[in-house]
GROMACS .gro file of C-alpha atoms in nm:
model
  503
    1MET     CA    1  -1.768   1.180   1.572
    2ARG     CA    2  -1.743   0.785   1.572
    3ILE     CA    3  -1.688   0.628   1.920
    4LEU     CA    4  -1.603   0.277   2.009
    5TRP     CA    5  -1.672   0.185   2.389
    6ILE     CA    6  -1.485  -0.131   2.509
    7ASP     CA    7  -1.614  -0.251   2.869
    8ASP     CA    8  -1.681  -0.595   2.992
    9GLU     CA    9  -1.999  -0.452   3.171
   10ILE     CA   10  -2.109  -0.281   2.846
   11GLU     CA   11  -2.491  -0.361   2.917
   12THR     CA   12  -2.476  -0.154   3.228
   13LEU     CA   13  -2.358   0.137   3.020
   14ARG     CA   14  -2.641   0.134   2.773
   15PRO     CA   15  -2.803   0.438   2.907
   16TYR     CA   16  -2.501   0.639   2.826
   17ILE     CA   17  -2.459   0.491   2.492
   18TYR     CA   18  -2.818   0.579   2.428
   19LEU     CA   19  -2.745   0.927   2.528
   20LEU     CA   20  -2.448   0.976   2.297
   21ARG     CA   21  -2.636   0.844   1.994
   22GLU     CA   22  -2.943   1.088   2.079
   23LYS     CA   23  -2.676   1.381   2.069
   24GLY     CA   24  -2.570   1.259   1.727
   25TYR     CA   25  -2.257   1.033   1.802
   26ALA     CA   26  -2.211   0.695   1.629
   27VAL     CA   27  -2.124   0.437   1.900
   28ASP     CA   28  -2.004   0.092   1.844
   29THR     CA   29  -1.948  -0.139   2.134
   30ALA     CA   30  -1.738  -0.445   2.252
   31ALA     CA   31  -1.754  -0.655   2.558
   32ASN     CA   32  -1.401  -0.757   2.558
   33GLY     CA   33  -1.052  -0.647   2.465
   34PRO     CA   34  -0.991  -0.885   2.170
   35ASP     CA   35  -1.327  -0.783   2.006
   36GLY     CA   36  -1.260  -0.420   2.062
   37LEU     CA   37  -0.918  -0.439   1.904
   38ARG     CA   38  -1.075  -0.623   1.611
   39LEU     CA   39  -1.329  -0.339   1.570
   40ALA     CA   40  -1.050  -0.063   1.610
   41LYS     CA   41  -0.845  -0.225   1.327
   42GLU     CA   42  -1.119  -0.281   1.085
   43ASN     CA   43  -1.280   0.067   1.130
   44SER     CA   44  -1.167   0.437   1.170
   45TYR     CA   45  -1.281   0.586   1.506
   46ASP     CA   46  -1.231   0.939   1.639
   47LEU     CA   47  -1.247   0.826   1.996
   48ILE     CA   48  -1.216   0.489   2.201
   49LEU     CA   49  -1.320   0.444   2.558
   50VAL     CA   50  -1.150   0.158   2.734
   51ASP     CA   51  -1.228   0.002   3.066
   52GLN     CA   52  -0.905  -0.025   3.277
   53MET     CA   53  -1.013  -0.355   3.439
   54MET     CA   54  -1.127  -0.632   3.222
   55PRO     CA   55  -1.075  -1.002   3.258
   56GLY     CA   56  -0.837  -1.157   3.007
   57MET     CA   57  -0.677  -0.873   2.809
   58ASP     CA   58  -0.705  -0.576   3.051
   59GLY     CA   59  -0.731  -0.194   2.937
   60ILE     CA   60  -0.373  -0.121   2.963
   61ARG     CA   61  -0.286  -0.385   2.716
   62VAL     CA   62  -0.583  -0.284   2.476
   63VAL     CA   63  -0.474   0.082   2.491
   64SER     CA   64  -0.112  -0.008   2.410
   65GLU     CA   65  -0.211  -0.235   2.113
   66ILE     CA   66  -0.440   0.067   1.979
   67LYS     CA   67  -0.169   0.311   2.005
   68ASN     CA   68   0.081   0.080   1.836
   69PHE     CA   69  -0.124   0.046   1.520
   70ASP     CA   70  -0.277   0.411   1.512
   71PRO     CA   71  -0.127   0.661   1.758
   72SER     CA   72  -0.359   0.930   1.628
   73ILE     CA   73  -0.669   0.767   1.778
   74PHE     CA   74  -0.791   0.963   2.086
   75VAL     CA   75  -0.816   0.706   2.366
   76VAL     CA   76  -0.999   0.760   2.714
   77MET     CA   77  -0.920   0.540   3.010
   78VAL     CA   78  -1.238   0.443   3.214
   79THR     CA   79  -1.112   0.361   3.551
   80LYS     CA   80  -1.233   0.337   3.923
   81ARG     CA   81  -0.917   0.493   4.049
   82SER     CA   82  -0.853   0.880   4.065
   83GLU     CA   83  -0.690   1.047   3.790
   84GLU     CA   84  -0.401   1.162   4.015
   85GLU     CA   85  -0.306   0.798   4.087
   86LEU     CA   86  -0.317   0.703   3.735
   87MET     CA   87  -0.103   1.005   3.632
   88GLU     CA   88   0.190   0.866   3.847
   89GLU     CA   89   0.196   0.556   3.646
   90ALA     CA   90   0.414   0.537   3.317
   91TYR     CA   91   0.110   0.385   3.116
   92ALA     CA   92  -0.075   0.720   3.156
   93LYS     CA   93   0.112   0.872   2.870
   94LEU     CA   94  -0.065   0.628   2.632
   95VAL     CA   95  -0.409   0.784   2.708
   96ASP     CA   96  -0.557   1.110   2.598
   97ASP     CA   97  -0.782   1.161   2.898
   98PHE     CA   98  -0.953   0.961   3.202
   99ILE     CA   99  -1.294   0.933   3.333
  100VAL     CA  100  -1.356   0.785   3.685
  101LYS     CA  101  -1.633   0.545   3.772
  102PRO     CA  102  -1.906   0.615   3.872
  103PHE     CA  103  -1.967   0.908   3.625
  104SER     CA  104  -2.281   1.101   3.532
  105PRO     CA  105  -2.428   1.191   3.185
  106THR     CA  106  -2.310   1.550   3.237
  107GLN     CA  107  -1.933   1.415   3.294
  108ILE     CA  108  -1.960   1.209   2.974
  109VAL     CA  109  -2.073   1.503   2.754
  110SER     CA  110  -1.795   1.718   2.925
  111LEU     CA  111  -1.548   1.467   2.839
  112LEU     CA  112  -1.639   1.458   2.469
  113LYS     CA  113  -1.643   1.842   2.457
  114ARG     CA  114  -1.313   1.842   2.607
  115LEU     CA  115  -1.181   1.591   2.340
  116LEU     CA  116  -1.349   1.788   2.064
  117GLU     CA  117  -1.157   2.087   2.175
  118LYS     CA  118  -0.836   1.902   2.193
  119LYS     CA  119  -0.897   1.766   1.829
  120GLU     CA  120  -0.962   2.121   1.707
  121ILE     CA  121  -0.619   2.236   1.873
  122PHE     CA  122  -0.456   1.921   1.700
  123SER     CA  123  -0.616   2.024   1.375
  124GLU     CA  124  -0.498   2.380   1.395
  125ARG     CA  125  -0.132   2.273   1.465
  126LEU     CA  126  -0.155   2.005   1.185
  127GLN     CA  127  -0.266   2.294   0.954
  128ARG     CA  128   0.035   2.536   1.060
  129ASP     CA  129   0.280   2.247   1.020
  130TYR     CA  130   0.144   2.156   0.670
  131LEU     CA  131   0.164   2.515   0.568
  132GLN     CA  132   0.528   2.520   0.691
  133PHE     CA  133   0.597   2.199   0.490
  134LEU     CA  134   0.458   2.378   0.178
  135ARG     CA  135   0.680   2.680   0.240
  136GLU     CA  136   0.986   2.468   0.286
  137GLU     CA  137   0.894   2.243   0.004
  138ARG     CA  138   1.204   2.176  -0.244
  139GLU     CA  139   1.211   1.950  -0.549
  140PRO     CA  140   1.407   1.631  -0.492
  141LYS     CA  141   1.740   1.584  -0.678
  142ASP     CA  142   1.796   1.211  -0.653
  143PHE     CA  143   1.616   0.900  -0.595
  144THR     CA  144   1.643   0.910  -0.187
  145GLY     CA  145   1.511   1.260  -0.219
  146TRP     CA  146   1.211   1.151  -0.418
  147LEU     CA  147   1.149   0.860  -0.181
  148ASP     CA  148   1.151   1.070   0.114
  149TYR     CA  149   0.941   1.349  -0.035
  150TYR     CA  150   0.688   1.055  -0.138
  151LEU     CA  151   0.670   0.918   0.205
  152ASN     CA  152   0.618   1.261   0.352
  153LEU     CA  153   0.323   1.322   0.092
  154ILE     CA  154   0.187   0.986   0.198
  155GLN     CA  155   0.185   1.079   0.566
  156TRP     CA  156   0.039   1.424   0.518
  157ARG     CA  157  -0.244   1.283   0.295
  158PHE     CA  158  -0.347   1.050   0.570
  159LEU     CA  159  -0.343   1.307   0.831
  160LEU     CA  160  -0.522   1.549   0.641
  161GLU     CA  161  -0.789   1.314   0.516
  162ARG     CA  162  -0.855   1.235   0.892
  163PHE     CA  163  -0.818   1.586   1.057
  164GLY     CA  164  -0.787   1.849   0.789
  165GLU     CA  165  -1.019   2.080   0.626
  166GLU     CA  166  -1.168   2.004   0.279
  167GLY     CA  167  -0.957   2.282   0.123
  168LEU     CA  168  -0.638   2.125   0.260
  169LYS     CA  169  -0.734   1.784   0.119
  170GLU     CA  170  -0.750   1.932  -0.236
  171THR     CA  171  -0.412   2.102  -0.194
  172ILE     CA  172  -0.236   1.758  -0.113
  173ASN     CA  173  -0.394   1.601  -0.422
  174ASP     CA  174  -0.268   1.886  -0.627
  175LEU     CA  175   0.075   1.854  -0.456
  176ILE     CA  176   0.098   1.484  -0.549
  177ARG     CA  177   0.004   1.566  -0.898
  178LYS     CA  178   0.266   1.814  -0.935
  179ALA     CA  179   0.520   1.595  -0.790
  180ASP     CA  180   0.431   1.332  -1.035
  181GLU     CA  181   0.492   1.565  -1.326
  182SER     CA  182   0.821   1.653  -1.191
  183PHE     CA  183   0.909   1.304  -1.103
  184GLY     CA  184   0.825   1.220  -1.465
  185GLU     CA  185   1.081   1.459  -1.598
  186PHE     CA  186   1.340   1.319  -1.345
  187ILE     CA  187   1.283   0.954  -1.450
  188SER     CA  188   1.288   1.032  -1.828
  189GLU     CA  189   1.647   1.163  -1.779
  190THR     CA  190   1.794   0.943  -1.521
  191TYR     CA  191   1.638   0.601  -1.563
  192PRO     CA  192   1.824   0.521  -1.862
  193LEU     CA  193   2.140   0.615  -1.701
  194TRP     CA  194   2.048   0.386  -1.404
  195LEU     CA  195   2.001   0.092  -1.635
  196GLU     CA  196   2.357   0.148  -1.729
  197GLY     CA  197   2.455   0.147  -1.352
  198LYS     CA  198   2.539   0.528  -1.352
  199GLU     CA  199   2.415   0.818  -1.147
  200ASP     CA  200   2.399   0.610  -0.800
  201PRO     CA  201   2.117   0.385  -0.911
  202PRO     CA  202   1.834   0.239  -0.665
  203VAL     CA  203   1.747  -0.122  -0.669
  204ILE     CA  204   1.533  -0.180  -0.971
  205SER     CA  205   1.291  -0.477  -1.009
  206HIS     CA  206   1.561  -0.717  -1.182
  207GLN     CA  207   1.799  -0.674  -0.894
  208VAL     CA  208   1.556  -0.758  -0.607
  209PHE     CA  209   1.633  -1.124  -0.572
  210HIS     CA  210   2.011  -1.051  -0.567
  211HIS     CA  211   1.987  -0.767  -0.308
  212PHE     CA  212   1.725  -0.882  -0.072
  213LEU     CA  213   1.624  -1.253  -0.111
  214LEU     CA  214   1.955  -1.443  -0.185
  215PRO     CA  215   2.124  -1.329   0.118
  216ASN     CA  216   1.838  -1.444   0.333
  217LEU     CA  217   1.827  -1.790   0.168
  218LYS     CA  218   2.131  -1.919   0.337
  219ASP     CA  219   1.997  -2.055   0.685
  220LYS     CA  220   1.641  -2.050   0.690
  221PRO     CA  221   1.317  -2.135   0.457
  222LEU     CA  222   1.200  -1.807   0.276
  223TYR     CA  223   0.865  -1.740   0.189
  224PHE     CA  224   0.859  -1.450  -0.084
  225PHE     CA  225   0.513  -1.285  -0.103
  226ILE     CA  226   0.438  -1.055  -0.408
  227PHE     CA  227   0.130  -0.851  -0.373
  228ASP     CA  228   0.042  -0.781  -0.736
  229SER     CA  229  -0.040  -0.384  -0.770
  230MET     CA  230   0.014  -0.308  -0.415
  231ARG     CA  231   0.102   0.065  -0.353
  232LEU     CA  232   0.345   0.210  -0.099
  233ASP     CA  233   0.067   0.407   0.078
  234GLN     CA  234  -0.140   0.091   0.104
  235TRP     CA  235   0.152  -0.098   0.242
  236GLN     CA  236   0.197   0.173   0.530
  237LEU     CA  237  -0.147   0.060   0.639
  238LEU     CA  238  -0.043  -0.307   0.679
  239VAL     CA  239   0.282  -0.240   0.869
  240PRO     CA  240   0.149  -0.184   1.217
  241LEU     CA  241  -0.050  -0.488   1.183
  242LEU     CA  242   0.228  -0.712   1.087
  243ARG     CA  243   0.450  -0.559   1.356
  244GLU     CA  244   0.235  -0.730   1.631
  245ASP     CA  245   0.381  -1.077   1.510
  246PHE     CA  246   0.713  -0.998   1.327
  247ASN     CA  247   1.019  -0.790   1.363
  248LEU     CA  248   1.036  -0.614   1.036
  249ARG     CA  249   1.284  -0.441   0.842
  250GLN     CA  250   1.172  -0.201   0.571
  251PHE     CA  251   1.339  -0.123   0.224
  252TYR     CA  252   1.227   0.025  -0.111
  253TYR     CA  253   1.303  -0.014  -0.472
  254LEU     CA  254   1.205   0.093  -0.820
  255SER     CA  255   0.981  -0.058  -1.059
  256LEU     CA  256   1.124  -0.079  -1.404
  257LEU     CA  257   0.936   0.054  -1.694
  258PRO     CA  258   0.674   0.004  -1.819
  259SER     CA  259   0.534  -0.025  -1.454
  260ALA     CA  260   0.317  -0.327  -1.553
  261THR     CA  261   0.302  -0.686  -1.473
  262PRO     CA  262   0.457  -0.819  -1.796
  263TYR     CA  263   0.777  -0.649  -1.734
  264SER     CA  264   0.814  -0.572  -1.370
  265ARG     CA  265   0.683  -0.912  -1.247
  266ASN     CA  266   0.891  -1.083  -1.519
  267ALA     CA  267   1.197  -0.883  -1.424
  268LEU     CA  268   1.130  -0.970  -1.039
  269LEU     CA  269   1.129  -1.332  -1.082
  270SER     CA  270   1.388  -1.386  -1.349
  271GLY     CA  271   1.656  -1.131  -1.202
  272LEU     CA  272   1.699  -1.006  -1.567
  273LEU     CA  273   1.598  -0.696  -1.753
  274PRO     CA  274   1.326  -0.759  -2.023
  275LEU     CA  275   1.577  -0.724  -2.322
  276THR     CA  276   1.798  -0.998  -2.150
  277ILE     CA  277   1.510  -1.237  -2.103
  278TYR     CA  278   1.426  -1.199  -2.455
  279GLU     CA  279   1.783  -1.249  -2.565
  280LYS     CA  280   1.861  -1.537  -2.324
  281TYR     CA  281   1.525  -1.721  -2.326
  282PRO     CA  282   1.343  -1.599  -2.627
  283HIS     CA  283   1.091  -1.891  -2.605
  284TYR     CA  284   0.981  -1.739  -2.263
  285TRP     CA  285   0.902  -1.382  -2.391
  286VAL     CA  286   0.558  -1.322  -2.516
  287PHE     CA  287   0.475  -1.026  -2.750
  288ASP     CA  288   0.106  -1.090  -2.742
  289ASP     CA  289  -0.135  -0.873  -2.524
  290THR     CA  290  -0.252  -1.170  -2.327
  291GLY     CA  291  -0.049  -1.458  -2.149
  292GLN     CA  292   0.253  -1.229  -2.110
  293ASN     CA  293   0.322  -1.362  -1.767
  294ARG     CA  294   0.257  -1.748  -1.852
  295TYR     CA  295   0.626  -1.832  -1.796
  296GLU     CA  296   0.696  -1.694  -1.450
  297LYS     CA  297   0.746  -1.999  -1.289
  298GLU     CA  298   0.993  -2.105  -1.561
  299LEU     CA  299   1.194  -1.779  -1.544
  300LEU     CA  300   1.203  -1.835  -1.159
  301GLN     CA  301   1.330  -2.198  -1.199
  302LYS     CA  302   1.607  -2.062  -1.430
  303LEU     CA  303   1.714  -1.775  -1.161
  304LEU     CA  304   1.728  -2.033  -0.892
  305GLU     CA  305   1.949  -2.265  -1.102
  306ARG     CA  306   2.181  -1.989  -1.197
  307GLU     CA  307   2.223  -1.894  -0.822
  308ARG     CA  308   2.263  -2.262  -0.747
  309VAL     CA  309   1.967  -2.247  -0.490
  310GLY     CA  310   1.915  -2.617  -0.418
  311GLY     CA  311   1.650  -2.789  -0.226
  312ASN     CA  312   1.267  -2.811  -0.260
  313TRP     CA  313   1.073  -2.498  -0.365
  314CYS     CA  314   0.719  -2.409  -0.475
  315TYR     CA  315   0.545  -2.135  -0.670
  316LEU     CA  316   0.179  -2.047  -0.631
  317LYS     CA  317  -0.024  -1.783  -0.803
  318ALA     CA  318  -0.317  -1.718  -0.570
  319LEU     CA  319  -0.620  -1.591  -0.789
  320LYS     CA  320  -0.881  -1.687  -0.540
  321SER     CA  321  -0.870  -1.714  -0.159
  322SER     CA  322  -0.917  -2.086  -0.153
  323ASP     CA  323  -0.604  -2.136  -0.348
  324LEU     CA  324  -0.390  -2.073  -0.022
  325GLU     CA  325  -0.580  -2.349   0.171
  326GLU     CA  326  -0.578  -2.583  -0.118
  327ASN     CA  327  -0.185  -2.562  -0.124
  328ARG     CA  328  -0.138  -2.539   0.237
  329GLY     CA  329   0.022  -2.873   0.279
  330MET     CA  330   0.288  -2.789  -0.012
  331LEU     CA  331   0.352  -2.460   0.137
  332LEU     CA  332   0.421  -2.584   0.498
  333ARG     CA  333   0.630  -2.888   0.405
  334LYS     CA  334   0.912  -2.923   0.658
  335ASP     CA  335   1.177  -2.968   0.382
  336LEU     CA  336   1.077  -2.650   0.187
  337ARG     CA  337   1.357  -2.403   0.121
  338PHE     CA  338   1.179  -2.145  -0.084
  339ALA     CA  339   0.830  -2.039  -0.167
  340CYS     CA  340   0.693  -1.774  -0.396
  341ILE     CA  341   0.333  -1.669  -0.362
  342ILE     CA  342   0.189  -1.433  -0.587
  343ILE     CA  343  -0.126  -1.263  -0.455
  344ASN     CA  344  -0.381  -1.099  -0.693
  345PHE     CA  345  -0.408  -0.790  -0.448
  346LEU     CA  346  -0.612  -0.531  -0.623
  347ASP     CA  347  -0.876  -0.779  -0.745
  348PHE     CA  348  -0.898  -0.921  -0.390
  349LEU     CA  349  -0.933  -0.590  -0.256
  350ILE     CA  350  -1.183  -0.460  -0.494
  351HIS     CA  351  -1.399  -0.752  -0.491
  352SER     CA  352  -1.403  -0.757  -0.104
  353ALA     CA  353  -1.664  -0.473  -0.117
  354HIS     CA  354  -1.988  -0.651  -0.027
  355SER     CA  355  -2.250  -0.462  -0.281
  356GLY     CA  356  -2.230  -0.286  -0.611
  357LYS     CA  357  -2.304   0.038  -0.451
  358ILE     CA  358  -2.035   0.013  -0.184
  359LEU     CA  359  -1.780  -0.074  -0.460
  360ASP     CA  360  -1.896   0.240  -0.676
  361GLU     CA  361  -1.851   0.461  -0.377
  362ILE     CA  362  -1.504   0.297  -0.310
  363LEU     CA  363  -1.384   0.331  -0.668
  364GLU     CA  364  -1.516   0.697  -0.684
  365ASN     CA  365  -1.315   0.794  -0.373
  366GLU     CA  366  -0.933   0.679  -0.389
  367PHE     CA  367  -0.872   0.731  -0.018
  368SER     CA  368  -1.171   0.485   0.050
  369LEU     CA  369  -0.996   0.232  -0.164
  370LEU     CA  370  -0.672   0.259   0.045
  371GLN     CA  371  -0.865   0.249   0.378
  372LEU     CA  372  -1.032  -0.073   0.266
  373THR     CA  373  -0.690  -0.234   0.237
  374ARG     CA  374  -0.655  -0.274   0.611
  375THR     CA  375  -1.008  -0.406   0.643
  376TRP     CA  376  -0.958  -0.661   0.368
  377PHE     CA  377  -0.630  -0.785   0.504
  378LEU     CA  378  -0.735  -0.834   0.865
  379SER     CA  379  -1.015  -1.087   0.732
  380SER     CA  380  -0.798  -1.243   0.443
  381PRO     CA  381  -0.658  -1.592   0.468
  382PHE     CA  382  -0.317  -1.446   0.378
  383TYR     CA  383  -0.297  -1.251   0.706
  384GLN     CA  384  -0.381  -1.580   0.910
  385PHE     CA  385  -0.129  -1.750   0.703
  386LEU     CA  386   0.145  -1.497   0.776
  387LYS     CA  387   0.059  -1.530   1.161
  388GLU     CA  388   0.110  -1.888   1.125
  389LEU     CA  389   0.455  -1.829   0.967
  390SER     CA  390   0.556  -1.597   1.228
  391ARG     CA  391   0.556  -1.904   1.463
  392ARG     CA  392   0.783  -2.088   1.240
  393ASP     CA  393   1.163  -2.078   1.201
  394CYS     CA  394   1.160  -1.897   0.854
  395ARG     CA  395   1.191  -1.573   0.705
  396VAL     CA  396   0.931  -1.374   0.504
  397VAL     CA  397   0.992  -1.126   0.230
  398ILE     CA  398   0.678  -0.923   0.128
  399THR     CA  399   0.700  -0.681  -0.179
  400SER     CA  400   0.478  -0.562  -0.467
  401ASP     CA  401   0.564  -0.579  -0.844
  402HIS     CA  402   0.431  -0.225  -0.938
  403GLY     CA  403   0.149   0.022  -0.808
  404PHE     CA  404  -0.130   0.193  -0.970
  405ILE     CA  405  -0.271   0.528  -1.055
  406LYS     CA  406  -0.619   0.675  -1.084
  407VAL     CA  407  -0.609   0.826  -1.427
  408LYS     CA  408  -0.781   1.150  -1.494
  409ARG     CA  409  -0.666   1.341  -1.787
  410PRO     CA  410  -0.672   1.199  -2.144
  411THR     CA  411  -0.384   1.272  -2.392
  412VAL     CA  412  -0.405   1.171  -2.771
  413ILE     CA  413  -0.178   0.936  -2.941
  414TYR     CA  414  -0.138   0.902  -3.300
  415GLY     CA  415   0.036   0.607  -3.495
  416GLY     CA  416  -0.022   0.305  -3.739
  417MET     CA  417  -0.255   0.018  -3.715
  418GLU     CA  418  -0.080  -0.200  -3.489
  419ILE     CA  419  -0.055  -0.022  -3.145
  420SER     CA  420  -0.077  -0.206  -2.820
  421PRO     CA  421  -0.401  -0.157  -2.610
  422ASN     CA  422  -0.262  -0.037  -2.276
  423LEU     CA  423  -0.370   0.291  -2.151
  424ARG     CA  424  -0.052   0.405  -1.969
  425TYR     CA  425   0.200   0.262  -2.247
  426LYS     CA  426   0.197   0.193  -2.603
  427TYR     CA  427   0.401   0.002  -2.833
  428GLY     CA  428   0.387   0.089  -3.213
  429SER     CA  429   0.542   0.231  -3.525
  430ALA     CA  430   0.527   0.605  -3.623
  431LEU     CA  431   0.388   0.704  -3.296
  432ARG     CA  432   0.330   1.052  -3.209
  433ILE     CA  433   0.230   1.207  -2.864
  434GLU     CA  434   0.195   1.521  -2.678
  435SER     CA  435   0.550   1.558  -2.530
  436ARG     CA  436   0.409   1.747  -2.225
  437ASN     CA  437   0.204   1.455  -2.120
  438ALA     CA  438   0.400   1.138  -2.212
  439PHE     CA  439   0.750   1.020  -2.334
  440LEU     CA  440   0.859   0.849  -2.643
  441PHE     CA  441   1.148   0.614  -2.630
  442PRO     CA  442   1.317   0.360  -2.850
  443PRO     CA  443   1.265   0.037  -2.636
  444GLU     CA  444   1.634  -0.047  -2.638
  445LYS     CA  445   1.697   0.273  -2.443
  446LEU     CA  446   1.480   0.114  -2.165
  447LYS     CA  447   1.636  -0.248  -2.218
  448LEU     CA  448   1.306  -0.362  -2.360
  449PRO     CA  449   1.270  -0.620  -2.654
  450LYS     CA  450   1.088  -0.525  -2.976
  451GLU     CA  451   0.919  -0.709  -3.270
  452ALA     CA  452   1.019  -0.480  -3.552
  453PRO     CA  453   1.300  -0.221  -3.605
  454ASP     CA  454   1.079   0.091  -3.627
  455VAL     CA  455   0.866   0.016  -3.314
  456LYS     CA  456   0.890   0.285  -3.023
  457ILE     CA  457   0.722   0.293  -2.686
  458ALA     CA  458   0.517   0.590  -2.539
  459ILE     CA  459   0.482   0.601  -2.176
  460ALA     CA  460   0.235   0.834  -1.998
  461LYS     CA  461   0.331   1.038  -1.691
  462SER     CA  462   0.135   1.175  -1.385
  463ASP     CA  463  -0.237   1.080  -1.414
  464PHE     CA  464  -0.256   1.092  -1.815
  465TYR     CA  465  -0.386   0.800  -2.007
  466PHE     CA  466  -0.372   0.757  -2.391
  467ILE     CA  467  -0.684   0.783  -2.610
  468TYR     CA  468  -0.702   0.775  -2.998
  469PRO     CA  469  -0.790   1.083  -3.217
  470THR     CA  470  -1.100   0.874  -3.334
  471LYS     CA  471  -1.414   0.888  -3.095
  472PRO     CA  472  -1.210   1.072  -2.811
  473THR     CA  473  -1.525   1.134  -2.616
  474GLU     CA  474  -1.600   0.780  -2.626
  475TYR     CA  475  -1.275   0.686  -2.470
  476GLU     CA  476  -1.274   0.957  -2.212
  477LYS     CA  477  -1.612   0.827  -2.084
  478THR     CA  478  -1.516   0.473  -2.070
  479TYR     CA  479  -1.166   0.518  -1.908
  480LYS     CA  480  -1.144   0.829  -1.712
  481ALA     CA  481  -1.114   0.794  -1.331
  482THR     CA  482  -1.024   0.426  -1.371
  483TYR     CA  483  -0.730   0.259  -1.183
  484GLN     CA  484  -0.442   0.186  -1.434
  485HIS     CA  485  -0.065   0.097  -1.420
  486GLY     CA  486   0.235   0.093  -1.660
  487GLY     CA  487   0.322   0.480  -1.661
  488ILE     CA  488   0.579   0.691  -1.495
  489SER     CA  489   0.435   0.825  -1.147
  490LEU     CA  490   0.538   0.802  -0.759
  491GLU     CA  491   0.240   0.567  -0.721
  492GLU     CA  492   0.335   0.308  -0.978
  493MET     CA  493   0.714   0.315  -0.950
  494LEU     CA  494   0.812   0.365  -0.562
  495LEU     CA  495   0.771   0.030  -0.394
  496PRO     CA  496   0.797  -0.138  -0.055
  497LEU     CA  497   0.987  -0.429   0.039
  498ALA     CA  498   1.001  -0.571   0.384
  499ILE     CA  499   1.194  -0.867   0.559
  500LEU     CA  500   1.011  -1.019   0.838
  501GLU     CA  501   1.105  -1.276   1.113
  502GLY     CA  502   0.871  -1.393   1.392
  503LYS     CA  503   0.909  -1.244   1.723
   0.00000   0.00000   0.00000
């Protein structure tokens, strides 16, 4: 059990802290509310003890903030008043238990035992509810159904990782894999119809600007943040932090295929499908495997011109943290009407690990990578910049261009000499695939440009990745269990979008 103890007289509590550590508990301490909140946000605690009477930020406010960003944390109020008096007050509903000063070592140990029992009861109830969810599981039939189902899977995964048994954790991973396979079949049949405007289509990458940005550009400056490769489950970890400073409205949309930067982000910034970009602005479409997003700014400028969005605007691709600070003056100009800021999110996240060993452990455990998201964001300059924007008269839109998936299963692809190198999608002539693991489309069916008449595109589904028939063992050793994008999966295609205004 990992414990955080927040008390302005923490030094007087050292004997109790040493006692808890001797009994095997990991205990962190904070001498005031703000420091305690920072630690609570950066780390995962099973229990937090909070002193009621502290100067500055008192215990009631600290507890309220903790429960706001993570209601599942067990919180104990340390008070000098009797439990009966506290129970009469409305804020008593925020805490899971009380302990009254002065207390003895025996009382502290009894408190922890009581909370462990409560946690076990919670875990048992969680297990029953999860098994009920499995019994009631039904395969979704439309986009809204798949979105709701995936949001449920995300929630169950977080709960089971925190409170569930190892066996249950494995079942949720298997359930997500099964869902990805079914989602792949659904997308292969329905996605081409959506591109034609049939079958009640969701908002897709090329429609995001018109649906969400243009209506919010009328009366206030708009800041458009694109977190490259941010998944929906990672976004869910950031929402409670942003709600502290912003009123936030959440939406969702679908990444177009392939769910990779050259396609999804070019569509996001141009307001056009890739085939339309190629037909309308052929000099801005790049077939080479490098530099396929080199004309993002130009495509965005054309979009603003077509929509008659006047006034000053700017575009920033933040490849390193210092890019934001170096361009702060440009971004905070009083006459600025629109700003587009692209954040190299996944690279920032992975490189925030402090050593090679930690990074290896994080990359091995996908859930650890998700948990790192919140820790990185709290200490990032982007979070501080967003806090600054919350105090200005402006709107903020945050989204992602596509997600990513940890690939685990290889599938062989056959074809000619000229096959693109991506692991989750391949362009080429005379392509042959294993149809259980991937789909083969003519590019025009997906509204994609092609260099030659006989070119087709293969897209991997679920957690498959393409390998060649030559040296398959070598390819598998190199690429298995790496994070990739471009395929058909819930993780790559179902994306968050939020509109924020400062409180």
